[in-house]
mmCIF file of C-alpha atoms in Angstrom:
data_model
loop_
_atom_site.group_PDB
_atom_site.id
_atom_site.type_symbol
_atom_site.label_atom_id
_atom_site.label_comp_id
_atom_site.label_asym_id
_atom_site.label_seq_id
_atom_site.Cartn_x
_atom_site.Cartn_y
_atom_site.Cartn_z
ATOM 1 C CA THR A 1 -0.002 -0.122 -0.126
ATOM 2 C CA ALA A 2 1.009 3.558 -0.254
ATOM 3 C CA GLU A 3 1.323 3.879 3.551
ATOM 4 C CA GLU A 4 3.711 0.889 3.620
ATOM 5 C CA TYR A 5 5.665 2.310 0.878
ATOM 6 C CA GLU A 6 5.923 5.612 2.522
ATOM 7 C CA HIS A 7 7.023 4.264 5.841
ATOM 8 C CA LYS A 8 9.635 1.967 3.993
ATOM 9 C CA ILE A 9 11.271 4.922 2.402
ATOM 10 C CA GLN A 10 11.229 7.106 5.695
ATOM 11 C CA THR A 11 12.798 4.069 7.411
ATOM 12 C CA ALA A 12 15.310 3.820 4.548
ATOM 13 C CA LEU A 13 16.116 7.582 4.909
ATOM 14 C CA ALA A 14 16.583 7.481 8.495
ATOM 15 C CA THR A 15 19.011 4.670 8.290
ATOM 16 C CA ILE A 16 20.951 6.474 5.566
ATOM 17 C CA ASP A 17 21.256 9.481 7.823
ATOM 18 C CA ARG A 18 22.417 7.484 10.861
ATOM 19 C CA MET A 19 25.051 5.748 8.717
ATOM 20 C CA SER A 20 26.184 9.062 7.032
ATOM 21 C CA ALA A 21 26.610 10.669 10.483
ATOM 22 C CA MET A 22 28.615 7.645 11.783
ATOM 23 C CA ILE A 23 30.995 7.658 8.552
ATOM 24 C CA ASP A 24 31.460 11.435 9.151
ATOM 25 C CA GLN A 25 32.411 10.742 12.906
ATOM 26 C CA LEU A 26 34.846 7.828 11.912
ATOM 27 C CA LEU A 27 36.323 10.009 9.041
ATOM 28 C CA ALA A 28 36.739 12.764 11.676
ATOM 29 C CA LEU A 29 38.451 10.716 14.236
ATOM 30 C CA ALA A 30 40.750 9.296 11.586
ATOM 31 C CA ARG A 31 41.962 12.817 10.396
ATOM 32 C CA VAL A 32 42.533 13.768 13.924
ATOM 33 C CA GLU A 33 44.478 10.486 14.674
ATOM 34 C CA ASN A 34 46.621 10.877 11.497
ATOM 35 C CA SER A 35 47.114 14.664 12.152
ATOM 36 C CA LYS A 36 50.555 15.581 13.111
ATOM 37 C CA ASN A 37 49.175 19.118 13.963
ATOM 38 C CA LEU A 38 46.732 17.632 16.708
ATOM 39 C CA VAL A 39 46.102 20.518 19.087
ATOM 40 C CA LYS A 40 46.162 19.345 22.707
ATOM 41 C CA GLU A 41 45.262 21.504 25.434
ATOM 42 C CA GLU A 42 44.625 21.157 29.220
ATOM 43 C CA LEU A 43 40.974 20.377 30.145
ATOM 44 C CA GLU A 44 39.400 20.260 33.379
ATOM 45 C CA LEU A 45 37.827 16.785 33.042
ATOM 46 C CA ILE A 46 35.059 16.775 35.743
ATOM 47 C CA THR A 47 33.384 19.950 34.762
ATOM 48 C CA PHE A 48 33.590 18.956 30.904
ATOM 49 C CA LEU A 49 31.903 15.486 31.705
ATOM 50 C CA GLU A 50 29.266 16.867 33.782
ATOM 51 C CA GLU A 51 28.350 19.682 30.947
ATOM 52 C CA LYS A 52 28.496 16.923 28.435
ATOM 53 C CA ALA A 53 26.089 14.585 30.459
ATOM 54 C CA ASP A 54 23.798 17.592 31.042
ATOM 55 C CA GLN A 55 23.731 18.432 27.153
ATOM 56 C CA ILE A 56 22.982 14.920 25.914
ATOM 57 C CA SER A 57 20.484 14.382 28.570
ATOM 58 C CA SER A 58 18.600 17.309 27.678
ATOM 59 C CA GLU A 59 18.946 16.496 23.952
ATOM 60 C CA GLN A 60 17.913 12.967 24.228
ATOM 61 C CA LYS A 61 15.292 13.564 26.815
ATOM 62 C CA ARG A 62 16.877 10.754 28.980
ATOM 63 C CA LYS A 63 18.443 11.033 32.417
ATOM 64 C CA ILE A 64 22.263 10.711 32.568
ATOM 65 C CA THR A 65 23.648 10.528 36.054
ATOM 66 C CA PHE A 66 27.027 12.158 36.296
ATOM 67 C CA GLN A 67 29.231 10.638 39.261
ATOM 68 C CA SER A 68 32.763 11.923 40.357
ATOM 69 C CA GLN A 69 34.513 9.406 42.388
ATOM 70 C CA VAL A 70 37.106 12.153 43.392
ATOM 71 C CA GLY A 71 36.654 15.606 45.077
ATOM 72 C CA LEU A 72 39.489 17.561 43.472
ATOM 73 C CA PRO A 73 39.559 18.838 39.687
ATOM 74 C CA ILE A 74 41.210 16.403 37.319
ATOM 75 C CA TYR A 75 43.256 18.253 34.634
ATOM 76 C CA ILE A 76 44.315 16.292 31.380
ATOM 77 C CA THR A 77 46.061 17.352 28.289
ATOM 78 C CA THR A 78 43.896 16.190 25.319
ATOM 79 C CA ASN A 79 42.175 17.209 22.036
ATOM 80 C CA GLU A 80 38.760 18.292 23.298
ATOM 81 C CA LYS A 81 37.108 17.794 19.980
ATOM 82 C CA SER A 82 38.185 14.079 19.768
ATOM 83 C CA LEU A 83 37.087 13.418 23.421
ATOM 84 C CA GLU A 84 33.671 14.910 22.710
ATOM 85 C CA MET A 85 32.990 12.850 19.673
ATOM 86 C CA ILE A 86 34.056 9.763 21.637
ATOM 87 C CA LEU A 87 31.611 10.625 24.583
ATOM 88 C CA ASP A 88 28.855 11.671 22.149
ATOM 89 C CA ASN A 89 29.124 7.934 20.678
ATOM 90 C CA LEU A 90 29.435 6.056 23.819
ATOM 91 C CA LEU A 91 26.607 7.899 25.575
ATOM 92 C CA HIS A 92 24.299 7.954 22.456
ATOM 93 C CA ASN A 93 24.974 4.087 22.217
ATOM 94 C CA ALA A 94 24.223 3.547 25.931
ATOM 95 C CA ILE A 95 20.860 5.498 25.652
ATOM 96 C CA LYS A 96 19.977 3.337 22.414
ATOM 97 C CA TYR A 97 20.719 0.106 23.828
ATOM 98 C CA SER A 98 19.275 0.482 27.241
ATOM 99 C CA PRO A 99 15.449 0.084 28.056
ATOM 100 C CA ASP A 100 13.577 3.270 28.577
ATOM 101 C CA GLY A 101 13.602 4.467 31.957
ATOM 102 C CA SER A 102 16.723 2.407 32.779
ATOM 103 C CA ASP A 103 19.898 4.227 34.409
ATOM 104 C CA VAL A 104 22.723 5.746 32.443
ATOM 105 C CA PHE A 105 25.778 6.662 34.059
ATOM 106 C CA LEU A 106 28.813 8.735 33.253
ATOM 107 C CA ARG A 107 31.577 8.417 35.966
ATOM 108 C CA VAL A 108 35.077 9.881 36.432
ATOM 109 C CA GLY A 109 37.732 9.002 38.711
ATOM 110 C CA LYS A 110 41.345 8.225 39.317
ATOM 111 C CA SER A 111 42.825 4.724 39.502
ATOM 112 C CA GLY A 112 46.377 5.511 41.092
ATOM 113 C CA ASN A 113 47.233 8.652 39.060
ATOM 114 C CA GLN A 114 45.351 7.671 36.070
ATOM 115 C CA PRO A 115 42.235 9.313 35.343
ATOM 116 C CA TYR A 116 39.368 7.336 33.951
ATOM 117 C CA ILE A 117 36.017 7.554 32.326
ATOM 118 C CA GLU A 118 33.260 5.174 32.564
ATOM 119 C CA VAL A 119 29.964 4.856 30.601
ATOM 120 C CA ALA A 120 27.697 2.304 32.375
ATOM 121 C CA ASP A 121 24.238 1.293 31.447
ATOM 122 C CA SER A 122 21.969 -1.684 31.697
ATOM 123 C CA GLY A 123 21.695 -2.433 28.051
ATOM 124 C CA LEU A 124 21.733 -6.084 26.660
#
């Protein structure tokens, strides 16, 4: 029927859009990784992650709980754009593959002197 045809076309277009966005992200990461001129700057990780959790939570209309395992700021030297792309991907996957209403967590802490970031969900 015309309705089924229209639905199939909309589904195909949405899939193409998702694939195109994923390819763009992969190409951007590859360019950054291969760049000899990669700009790395000091970044305060806790504030950055808390803002990212709030941003994606608001965009996706899904609660992301931010948890810091340390009380002091964590400073790292990184390329902020690369870190942001990686976090976007991890958080969107956590939301996509978790049941509605389930918890998604973004945690930051230190293991010894090494900072870590953890994205946790109840996806299957």
